[in-house]
C-alpha cells in the first residue's frame, strides 16, 4: 500500500463466493499504501528458521480443517467393493505408479497439516499437483455441503467457512511467494492452475443450494435472534452471491464465468508486465559527476546493485553504480540528482513502464475495462463503478462529491506550491526555472523544503534506524492498545533470511496473534510498494480445541533500503510513516475479537473503510513523544534535536495541496474509466487521463505519459473503481485521531483510555458491524472532513 497496502490487500464485505475470494485471495488483494505520488503504491535482521516444525509442537494455530485425506489410493483400498478385487487385476507398474503419486501428494507441503505455512520449502513444483489435489478435495466438500445443507449455522456457515478458509490459506501462500520470491517457474505453475481455481470459485459463488439456504435464514423466524455479526454474514453472502452471478441462467452465466476467468488472467499478466518492465530497466553510471547530489545511502545502494549484477569492484565512492526503477532508487534520483537530463531520463522511463513491446499493458487495460463493463451489464448495473460500490460505504455520487470537495480545497494551494517552486528555483539561478517539468518538481521541492524548514530527509536517515523504529512502534502499540510485541524468530518458516517473525501477547502474556515482517527491497524477485495481507484469520470454527479461536496471522511487506556495509537499514521519514501505516492494517487483522471467521479482522469490512487504522497510525509519526522515542542516531544514540522535530512538524503541510491533488487525480481517473469511458470508442484511456489531469494537475502530463500501464492498484489489485477509498478513509482516520487530540495528547491517562476504546471498536469489531456504526461507537458522532483539512493545512482554503 505503498501509500494506501496501502492494503491488502489483502488487501484487502469479503465473504463467500467469488467476490470474497477475489478480496481475500484471487489476486490476494493487497492492503497497500499509496506512498510517494510518483510511485502510485504505498527494515539488520538475519536469522535462521527450522525447515520443519516439530509434529509434537502444540500450536494455537492448528486447525482441524487442515486434516483431510489426500491419499486416494489408500482410501480406495479400504472400500470393500474394491478390496475384494484380485490383486492381479492391477499391474505392478500401475500400482507402483499410483503409490508414487500418492507419496508425492502426501509429501507436498501445500497439503500438509501445518501450523504456519511452510514458506521455506514450497516451490513451483508443488503448485500444480498441490492446488489440483486441494481443489479436488474442496469440490467434494462442496458437493457434500450442497447435498446436506440446511438453513442453520452448523449445516451452512460452518462447512462453508472451512472450504473458503482452506483455499484462502493455500492459494494465499503461493500467491504471496509470487509477490516476494518471483520466478518464471512459479509464474508458469500459478498461471496453469489459476483457471481451475477460478472455476471452483465460480462454482462456489454460484451455488443455488447455498444461496437459497442463506435466503431461508434471512426469512426465518429465528432471524432476530442472530448476533449482529451473523446477520452481516448472511446479508453479505446473499449480496455477494448475486454479484457473483448466482441469478444468471444458461448462456448469461457461461458468459459471466468466461469473463471472470479472463479478468483473473489479465490482472496477473498486468502485474507481471509491470514487474518485468521495472526489472528490465538498468542504467549503468561510471562517472560520478553524472549522479552528483545523490546522498551516500543512495550511492551505496546503487553500488550494491552493481555488485549484484557482476561489477565485482563496485563501491559507493568510486562506482560503478546501477540505477533502477525500483522505489528507493527512482526516488533518490528524482529528489537529489542535480543532473536534470538524468532526472528526465529516469522519470520518462518510469511513467512509460509496461507501455511498449512485449510488456505493453495498453491492450490489457482496454480488455479489462471492456470485460468489467460487460460484467456490470450482465448484473444489470449501468457500469462497473456501480458494481464496486455495491459492497462499499459510498455511492458513485458520494465518492465524486467528496473528491470534488477536496479538489476545490486543494487547487489554489497546489497552484501556489508551483509558484513557490518557480520563484525558489529562480533565486537559485536554475536554467529550468521558467520551464519546470515533472522531473523537476521533486528535486526543487526537496531543495525548498531544506531551505524553508532546514529539513533534509537524507540527513535525517541516521536518526531512523530500523531496529529503533520498530522498538518505538511496538512501544506505542503497548501504550495505546495494551499489547506486547515479542520476537518469535524460528517458530515459523520464512521465505527469506531477512524476514522477521513476531508474536503479539496480551497484558497477561498470552499469545493473541503473530505476524511476519519483510522489510527490504529485492528488485530481482519482489514486487514494489508496501502491503499487508492476512495469512490466517481469527476463527472459532477453525479452533484447535473447540473452545478458543484460532489466532490470526498477518504479513507486512515493505521495500526500503537494506543495510549497506556495516550500517543498519537507515530509513527516510517517509519509510517510517509507511511502516506505521502497514502495521495499522496488521493491527486491525490481529486485534480483532470477532470469532466469526468470515467477518474477523479485515474480512467483511467495506473497502472504503479498511484504510482507517493504517492512516490513523501515520499520525503518531508526528506525535512528539512517539517520534523522539524512535529518532535516535544509530551511532551516537543522540536524540533528534527538538528544533529539528519542530521543523519536521512544520513541514508536515508542505505542498499538501499538490500531494492531495495527486491522490485525487488517481481516484478521479479510476472512477472515470469505470463510469463513462467506452472501451473501443473515440476516446482512449490516455485521453481520459489527460482530461482528468486538466482539473487535478497544475502541470499537465507528458503526451507520452503512460502511468496507467503501471497502475496496479486498479488493474491488478482490489481498488478498481475504489481508489477514492484512500481519501474516504483518510477523512475517517483524521477524525479518529482528533479524538486523541480532543482528549489531550499530553495526557497519558486519556491517551490510554482513548486507545483502549479505539481497540475495542475500530480494531476489535472487524466486519461484524457496519463501519459507520463502528465509527460512531468510537467517536460518538458521524465523521467530519474538518480534521483532515486541518491536518493538511487546507481548512482556511476550504472555508474560503
Coordinates of C-alpha atoms in Angstrom, one line a residue, residues 406 727 730-731 733-735 784-794:
X406 CA -11.2 18.0 -1.6
X727 CA -9.4 9.8 0.6
X730 CA -8.4 9.5 5.3
X731 CA -11.5 11.5 6.4
X733 CA -8.8 8.3 10.1
X734 CA -8.1 12.0 10.7
X735 CA -11.3 12.3 12.6
X784 CA -16.4 15.1 9.6
X785 CA -13.8 16.2 6.9
X786 CA -12.7 19.1 9.1
X787 CA -9.9 17.3 10.9
X788 CA -8.4 16.1 7.6
X789 CA -8.4 19.6 6.1
X790 CA -7.0 21.0 9.4
X791 CA -4.2 18.4 9.5
X792 CA -3.3 19.2 5.9
X793 CA -3.4 23.0 6.4
X794 CA -6.2 23.3 3.9

